[in-house]
């Protein structure tokens, strides 16, 4: 069970937890924290200890004289960065006492991280709806748009988390990819299944493909081909339906690039772009179209579908996806 923070959510953001060493060359807890973070804001750290803003388990305030070794953890509120607003709004698709289902726009992260704290779907929704206990059940990359499930009730959260652990959640994605030389690469017959072995290491931007038994698998089908009607107008593109059977970071992006069908506007795969400001006119053409499952509380079948569209899809018709087909054939391409 996760350790309960003694500090409440503030401005939609959880207090930060820090594990403390039990011994070392620091006489007090504050000495250790200054050693770790004093290069950032030493005056701010001292002020927090003096005003009782740093607490231990149970909410006990830690002061400048609190000796090291008596507390395993401390909690405090971070100073929030100045953030550039993400100019797109999350859309609520469904809400009841247990679940919140949201259509996340491109460029908005699911959870706080780095330079995005208030400008994350979780913090926005906590503040907007007054739900400090709101927790995402899964995540989408900041670059990916579409359906995300959130838990609104800590008492029933475990039942829904079990669905993800048992892989009992059915997800469908859509993407638009440029067709090399204007056609689907020779030798690809859809539907197909692609599998490989992937790892994502902390601190590395890109997922790593390794030799060995596949641990990432995606069903891929071609919906239609044509020319883009968006920013890439005139480019030959394919519109694809994707069914991930595993949930590795960047899995769909890596698999499409490996097939020679890198997703339009992907700054990572197959080639890492130089870092540049977000171009809101060129979102990654990847959309989490739907999430379906048997509700563990009621036994009813539930399906939630995104209202968003991929702007580069061929034909620019009103509908992006066709009716769900049978699972793609198990044609392993590694």
GROMACS .gro file of C-alpha atoms in nm:
model
  334
    1UNK     CA    1   0.000   0.000   0.000
    2UNK     CA    2   0.131   0.346  -0.090
    3UNK     CA    3   0.245   0.564   0.201
    4UNK     CA    4  -0.012   0.830   0.282
    5UNK     CA    5   0.116   1.186   0.266
    6UNK     CA    6   0.057   1.381   0.590
    7UNK     CA    7   0.009   1.697   0.381
    8UNK     CA    8  -0.306   1.748   0.172
    9UNK     CA    9  -0.308   1.820  -0.200
   10UNK     CA   10  -0.248   2.193  -0.253
   11UNK     CA   11  -0.338   2.372  -0.576
   12UNK     CA   12  -0.397   2.030  -0.729
   13UNK     CA   13  -0.043   1.911  -0.653
   14UNK     CA   14   0.075   1.647  -0.405
   15UNK     CA   15   0.343   1.731  -0.152
   16UNK     CA   16   0.688   1.602  -0.243
   17UNK     CA   17   0.830   1.314  -0.037
   18UNK     CA   18   1.205   1.282   0.033
   19UNK     CA   19   1.373   0.975   0.185
   20UNK     CA   20   1.628   1.067   0.453
   21UNK     CA   21   1.952   0.882   0.534
   22UNK     CA   22   1.969   0.747   0.887
   23UNK     CA   23   2.332   0.846   0.935
   24UNK     CA   24   2.601   1.055   0.771
   25UNK     CA   25   2.811   1.369   0.814
   26UNK     CA   26   2.503   1.590   0.863
   27UNK     CA   27   2.397   1.679   1.215
   28UNK     CA   28   2.041   1.774   1.134
   29UNK     CA   29   1.774   1.700   0.876
   30UNK     CA   30   1.805   2.057   0.748
   31UNK     CA   31   2.183   2.014   0.702
   32UNK     CA   32   2.115   1.714   0.478
   33UNK     CA   33   1.847   1.893   0.274
   34UNK     CA   34   2.082   2.190   0.224
   35UNK     CA   35   2.349   1.946   0.109
   36UNK     CA   36   2.108   1.797  -0.148
   37UNK     CA   37   1.930   2.109  -0.269
   38UNK     CA   38   2.110   2.412  -0.126
   39UNK     CA   39   2.252   2.501  -0.466
   40UNK     CA   40   1.896   2.575  -0.582
   41UNK     CA   41   1.740   2.783  -0.302
   42UNK     CA   42   1.923   2.777   0.033
   43UNK     CA   43   1.729   3.070   0.181
   44UNK     CA   44   1.400   2.908   0.084
   45UNK     CA   45   1.498   2.580   0.247
   46UNK     CA   46   1.590   2.750   0.576
   47UNK     CA   47   1.267   2.951   0.567
   48UNK     CA   48   1.056   2.637   0.522
   49UNK     CA   49   1.211   2.469   0.824
   50UNK     CA   50   1.172   2.783   1.036
   51UNK     CA   51   0.804   2.825   0.945
   52UNK     CA   52   0.707   2.459   0.995
   53UNK     CA   53   0.643   2.384   0.625
   54UNK     CA   54   0.855   2.067   0.632
   55UNK     CA   55   0.692   1.771   0.810
   56UNK     CA   56   0.761   1.409   0.898
   57UNK     CA   57   0.530   1.111   0.917
   58UNK     CA   58   0.208   1.203   1.096
   59UNK     CA   59   0.251   1.570   1.005
   60UNK     CA   60   0.509   1.645   1.276
   61UNK     CA   61   0.689   1.971   1.183
   62UNK     CA   62   1.064   1.938   1.142
   63UNK     CA   63   1.267   2.241   1.244
   64UNK     CA   64   1.624   2.357   1.193
   65UNK     CA   65   1.742   2.158   1.496
   66UNK     CA   66   1.569   1.825   1.419
   67UNK     CA   67   1.850   1.565   1.435
   68UNK     CA   68   1.920   1.328   1.148
   69UNK     CA   69   1.820   0.966   1.211
   70UNK     CA   70   1.482   1.013   1.375
   71UNK     CA   71   1.279   1.031   1.053
   72UNK     CA   72   1.286   0.814   0.742
   73UNK     CA   73   1.089   1.056   0.522
   74UNK     CA   74   0.991   1.419   0.507
   75UNK     CA   75   0.727   1.599   0.301
   76UNK     CA   76   0.716   1.955   0.166
   77UNK     CA   77   0.552   2.160  -0.107
   78UNK     CA   78   0.770   2.248  -0.404
   79UNK     CA   79   0.784   2.599  -0.542
   80UNK     CA   80   0.588   2.575  -0.866
   81UNK     CA   81   0.761   2.687  -1.185
   82UNK     CA   82   0.625   2.962  -1.407
   83UNK     CA   83   0.451   2.769  -1.683
   84UNK     CA   84   0.355   2.851  -2.038
   85UNK     CA   85  -0.016   2.763  -2.071
   86UNK     CA   86  -0.104   2.470  -2.297
   87UNK     CA   87  -0.364   2.628  -2.529
   88UNK     CA   88  -0.593   2.324  -2.545
   89UNK     CA   89  -0.859   2.204  -2.302
   90UNK     CA   90  -0.927   1.852  -2.178
   91UNK     CA   91  -1.282   1.734  -2.251
   92UNK     CA   92  -1.482   1.535  -1.996
   93UNK     CA   93  -1.649   1.236  -2.164
   94UNK     CA   94  -1.798   1.071  -1.854
   95UNK     CA   95  -1.806   1.116  -1.476
   96UNK     CA   96  -1.962   0.927  -1.188
   97UNK     CA   97  -1.867   0.851  -0.829
   98UNK     CA   98  -1.593   0.608  -0.931
   99UNK     CA   99  -1.462   0.706  -1.274
  100UNK     CA  100  -1.373   1.014  -1.473
  101UNK     CA  101  -1.310   0.967  -1.844
  102UNK     CA  102  -1.128   1.246  -2.025
  103UNK     CA  103  -1.030   1.332  -2.381
  104UNK     CA  104  -0.674   1.463  -2.341
  105UNK     CA  105  -0.549   1.703  -2.608
  106UNK     CA  106  -0.208   1.685  -2.770
  107UNK     CA  107   0.076   1.866  -2.584
  108UNK     CA  108  -0.083   1.826  -2.238
  109UNK     CA  109   0.097   1.578  -2.007
  110UNK     CA  110  -0.111   1.334  -1.806
  111UNK     CA  111   0.070   1.400  -1.476
  112UNK     CA  112   0.304   1.670  -1.341
  113UNK     CA  113   0.667   1.651  -1.441
  114UNK     CA  114   0.955   1.879  -1.533
  115UNK     CA  115   0.830   2.214  -1.659
  116UNK     CA  116   0.464   2.101  -1.654
  117UNK     CA  117   0.290   2.097  -1.316
  118UNK     CA  118  -0.026   2.307  -1.321
  119UNK     CA  119  -0.032   2.248  -1.698
  120UNK     CA  120  -0.100   1.876  -1.667
  121UNK     CA  121  -0.430   1.694  -1.707
  122UNK     CA  122  -0.426   1.564  -1.349
  123UNK     CA  123  -0.366   1.900  -1.178
  124UNK     CA  124  -0.604   2.087  -1.408
  125UNK     CA  125  -0.881   1.837  -1.335
  126UNK     CA  126  -0.821   1.829  -0.960
  127UNK     CA  127  -0.853   2.206  -0.949
  128UNK     CA  128  -1.138   2.228  -1.199
  129UNK     CA  129  -1.355   1.960  -1.035
  130UNK     CA  130  -1.245   1.993  -0.672
  131UNK     CA  131  -1.127   1.629  -0.660
  132UNK     CA  132  -0.799   1.611  -0.464
  133UNK     CA  133  -0.807   1.228  -0.463
  134UNK     CA  134  -0.822   1.205  -0.843
  135UNK     CA  135  -0.562   0.959  -0.982
  136UNK     CA  136  -0.499   0.849  -1.344
  137UNK     CA  137  -0.543   0.475  -1.403
  138UNK     CA  138  -0.297   0.483  -1.694
  139UNK     CA  139  -0.107   0.745  -1.892
  140UNK     CA  140  -0.066   0.886  -2.238
  141UNK     CA  141   0.250   1.054  -2.363
  142UNK     CA  142   0.231   1.433  -2.367
  143UNK     CA  143   0.242   1.418  -2.746
  144UNK     CA  144  -0.047   1.169  -2.771
  145UNK     CA  145  -0.413   1.272  -2.752
  146UNK     CA  146  -0.719   1.071  -2.657
  147UNK     CA  147  -0.904   0.878  -2.388
  148UNK     CA  148  -0.770   0.845  -2.032
  149UNK     CA  149  -0.944   0.688  -1.731
  150UNK     CA  150  -0.913   0.848  -1.387
  151UNK     CA  151  -1.023   0.708  -1.052
  152UNK     CA  152  -1.237   0.945  -0.845
  153UNK     CA  153  -1.291   0.710  -0.549
  154UNK     CA  154  -1.004   0.562  -0.345
  155UNK     CA  155  -1.241   0.292  -0.214
  156UNK     CA  156  -1.306   0.141  -0.559
  157UNK     CA  157  -0.973   0.228  -0.721
  158UNK     CA  158  -0.823  -0.116  -0.667
  159UNK     CA  159  -1.099  -0.290  -0.864
  160UNK     CA  160  -1.021  -0.084  -1.173
  161UNK     CA  161  -0.644  -0.112  -1.128
  162UNK     CA  162  -0.684  -0.489  -1.135
  163UNK     CA  163  -0.825  -0.463  -1.489
  164UNK     CA  164  -0.499  -0.308  -1.607
  165UNK     CA  165  -0.291  -0.564  -1.420
  166UNK     CA  166  -0.487  -0.847  -1.587
  167UNK     CA  167  -0.472  -0.673  -1.928
  168UNK     CA  168  -0.851  -0.675  -1.932
  169UNK     CA  169  -0.866  -0.325  -2.080
  170UNK     CA  170  -0.913  -0.312  -2.458
  171UNK     CA  171  -0.753  -0.007  -2.618
  172UNK     CA  172  -0.764   0.112  -2.977
  173UNK     CA  173  -0.544   0.384  -3.121
  174UNK     CA  174  -0.529   0.552  -3.459
  175UNK     CA  175  -0.237   0.708  -3.638
  176UNK     CA  176  -0.152   0.871  -3.967
  177UNK     CA  177   0.182   0.789  -4.130
  178UNK     CA  178   0.352   0.913  -4.444
  179UNK     CA  179   0.382   0.640  -4.709
  180UNK     CA  180   0.740   0.607  -4.838
  181UNK     CA  181   0.743   0.662  -5.215
  182UNK     CA  182   0.368   0.712  -5.195
  183UNK     CA  183   0.279   0.346  -5.128
  184UNK     CA  184   0.264   0.095  -4.844
  185UNK     CA  185   0.611  -0.065  -4.811
  186UNK     CA  186   0.647  -0.384  -5.013
  187UNK     CA  187   0.593  -0.704  -4.817
  188UNK     CA  188   0.349  -0.559  -4.563
  189UNK     CA  189   0.007  -0.722  -4.562
  190UNK     CA  190  -0.257  -0.597  -4.320
  191UNK     CA  191  -0.380  -0.683  -4.067
  192UNK     CA  192  -0.055  -0.788  -3.903
  193UNK     CA  193   0.106  -0.820  -3.563
  194UNK     CA  194   0.444  -0.667  -3.488
  195UNK     CA  195   0.654  -0.768  -3.189
  196UNK     CA  196   0.998  -0.685  -3.054
  197UNK     CA  197   1.187  -0.645  -2.728
  198UNK     CA  198   1.186  -0.294  -2.582
  199UNK     CA  199   1.323  -0.121  -2.273
  200UNK     CA  200   1.298   0.240  -2.158
  201UNK     CA  201   1.578   0.358  -1.931
  202UNK     CA  202   1.543   0.646  -1.691
  203UNK     CA  203   1.705   0.960  -1.827
  204UNK     CA  204   1.696   0.837  -2.190
  205UNK     CA  205   1.454   1.005  -2.429
  206UNK     CA  206   1.423   0.708  -2.663
  207UNK     CA  207   1.307   0.354  -2.605
  208UNK     CA  208   1.573   0.094  -2.676
  209UNK     CA  209   1.512  -0.209  -2.900
  210UNK     CA  210   1.710  -0.513  -2.788
  211UNK     CA  211   1.769  -0.867  -2.907
  212UNK     CA  212   1.573  -1.134  -2.728
  213UNK     CA  213   1.223  -1.262  -2.668
  214UNK     CA  214   0.962  -0.998  -2.765
  215UNK     CA  215   0.795  -0.819  -2.474
  216UNK     CA  216   0.601  -0.563  -2.682
  217UNK     CA  217   0.330  -0.655  -2.931
  218UNK     CA  218   0.089  -0.448  -3.139
  219UNK     CA  219  -0.191  -0.541  -3.376
  220UNK     CA  220  -0.188  -0.306  -3.677
  221UNK     CA  221  -0.447  -0.267  -3.952
  222UNK     CA  222  -0.472  -0.031  -4.248
  223UNK     CA  223  -0.794   0.169  -4.257
  224UNK     CA  224  -0.733   0.354  -4.583
  225UNK     CA  225  -0.474   0.540  -4.787
  226UNK     CA  226  -0.493   0.874  -4.964
  227UNK     CA  227  -0.348   1.222  -4.937
  228UNK     CA  228  -0.326   1.439  -4.629
  229UNK     CA  229  -0.575   1.722  -4.595
  230UNK     CA  230  -0.385   1.903  -4.319
  231UNK     CA  231  -0.046   2.070  -4.275
  232UNK     CA  232   0.108   1.797  -4.494
  233UNK     CA  233  -0.151   1.853  -4.770
  234UNK     CA  234  -0.072   1.651  -5.080
  235UNK     CA  235   0.147   1.397  -4.897
  236UNK     CA  236   0.055   1.033  -4.951
  237UNK     CA  237  -0.047   0.894  -4.613
  238UNK     CA  238  -0.195   0.587  -4.454
  239UNK     CA  239  -0.450   0.586  -4.176
  240UNK     CA  240  -0.397   0.294  -3.936
  241UNK     CA  241  -0.586   0.125  -3.654
  242UNK     CA  242  -0.360   0.006  -3.371
  243UNK     CA  243  -0.436  -0.238  -3.090
  244UNK     CA  244  -0.151  -0.258  -2.837
  245UNK     CA  245  -0.140  -0.594  -2.659
  246UNK     CA  246   0.130  -0.475  -2.419
  247UNK     CA  247   0.196  -0.131  -2.274
  248UNK     CA  248   0.562  -0.041  -2.323
  249UNK     CA  249   0.657   0.328  -2.333
  250UNK     CA  250   0.650   0.462  -2.693
  251UNK     CA  251   0.552   0.114  -2.814
  252UNK     CA  252   0.324   0.217  -3.101
  253UNK     CA  253   0.561   0.488  -3.219
  254UNK     CA  254   0.855   0.245  -3.224
  255UNK     CA  255   0.657  -0.028  -3.401
  256UNK     CA  256   0.525   0.199  -3.675
  257UNK     CA  257   0.874   0.341  -3.736
  258UNK     CA  258   1.019  -0.011  -3.753
  259UNK     CA  259   0.772  -0.093  -4.032
  260UNK     CA  260   0.890   0.210  -4.231
  261UNK     CA  261   0.569   0.393  -4.141
  262UNK     CA  262   0.684   0.649  -3.883
  263UNK     CA  263   0.391   0.849  -3.746
  264UNK     CA  264   0.360   1.201  -3.888
  265UNK     CA  265   0.513   1.476  -3.670
  266UNK     CA  266   0.691   1.228  -3.441
  267UNK     CA  267   1.002   1.410  -3.310
  268UNK     CA  268   1.157   1.087  -3.173
  269UNK     CA  269   1.110   0.802  -3.420
  270UNK     CA  270   1.258   0.707  -3.659
  271UNK     CA  271   1.485   1.018  -3.626
  272UNK     CA  272   1.534   1.229  -3.312
  273UNK     CA  273   1.472   1.594  -3.394
  274UNK     CA  274   1.664   1.883  -3.240
  275UNK     CA  275   1.480   2.020  -2.937
  276UNK     CA  276   1.250   2.304  -3.036
  277UNK     CA  277   0.938   2.475  -2.898
  278UNK     CA  278   0.611   2.289  -2.946
  279UNK     CA  279   0.458   2.348  -3.288
  280UNK     CA  280   0.086   2.339  -3.210
  281UNK     CA  281   0.005   2.328  -3.582
  282UNK     CA  282   0.185   1.992  -3.612
  283UNK     CA  283   0.069   1.757  -3.334
  284UNK     CA  284   0.184   1.396  -3.333
  285UNK     CA  285  -0.070   1.207  -3.543
  286UNK     CA  286  -0.145   0.947  -3.276
  287UNK     CA  287  -0.480   0.925  -3.098
  288UNK     CA  288  -0.606   0.693  -2.823
  289UNK     CA  289  -0.942   0.640  -2.992
  290UNK     CA  290  -1.120   0.414  -2.741
  291UNK     CA  291  -1.103   0.224  -2.413
  292UNK     CA  292  -1.337  -0.069  -2.342
  293UNK     CA  293  -1.375  -0.306  -2.046
  294UNK     CA  294  -1.619  -0.498  -1.831
  295UNK     CA  295  -1.695  -0.281  -1.530
  296UNK     CA  296  -1.578  -0.471  -1.218
  297UNK     CA  297  -1.844  -0.305  -1.002
  298UNK     CA  298  -2.151  -0.358  -1.220
  299UNK     CA  299  -2.051  -0.627  -1.471
  300UNK     CA  300  -2.167  -0.407  -1.761
  301UNK     CA  301  -1.966  -0.352  -2.079
  302UNK     CA  302  -1.833   0.004  -2.111
  303UNK     CA  303  -1.674   0.171  -2.411
  304UNK     CA  304  -1.550   0.530  -2.419
  305UNK     CA  305  -1.452   0.692  -2.747
  306UNK     CA  306  -1.258   1.007  -2.822
  307UNK     CA  307  -1.429   1.298  -2.995
  308UNK     CA  308  -1.099   1.421  -3.138
  309UNK     CA  309  -0.984   1.371  -3.496
  310UNK     CA  310  -0.644   1.336  -3.659
  311UNK     CA  311  -0.612   1.636  -3.888
  312UNK     CA  312  -0.374   1.469  -4.136
  313UNK     CA  313  -0.600   1.170  -4.207
  314UNK     CA  314  -0.666   1.100  -4.577
  315UNK     CA  315  -0.992   1.228  -4.713
  316UNK     CA  316  -1.064   1.435  -4.401
  317UNK     CA  317  -1.403   1.266  -4.376
  318UNK     CA  318  -1.619   1.302  -4.066
  319UNK     CA  319  -1.530   0.954  -3.940
  320UNK     CA  320  -1.175   0.846  -3.866
  321UNK     CA  321  -1.225   0.481  -3.779
  322UNK     CA  322  -1.417   0.193  -3.926
  323UNK     CA  323  -1.619  -0.052  -3.716
  324UNK     CA  324  -1.400  -0.270  -3.500
  325UNK     CA  325  -1.268  -0.575  -3.683
  326UNK     CA  326  -1.158  -0.909  -3.550
  327UNK     CA  327  -0.815  -0.918  -3.392
  328UNK     CA  328  -0.537  -0.889  -3.654
  329UNK     CA  329  -0.383  -1.216  -3.762
  330UNK     CA  330  -0.072  -1.325  -3.574
  331UNK     CA  331   0.182  -1.245  -3.842
  332UNK     CA  332   0.495  -1.188  -3.636
  333UNK     CA  333   0.739  -0.937  -3.785
  334UNK     CA  334   1.047  -0.880  -3.577
   0.00000   0.00000   0.00000
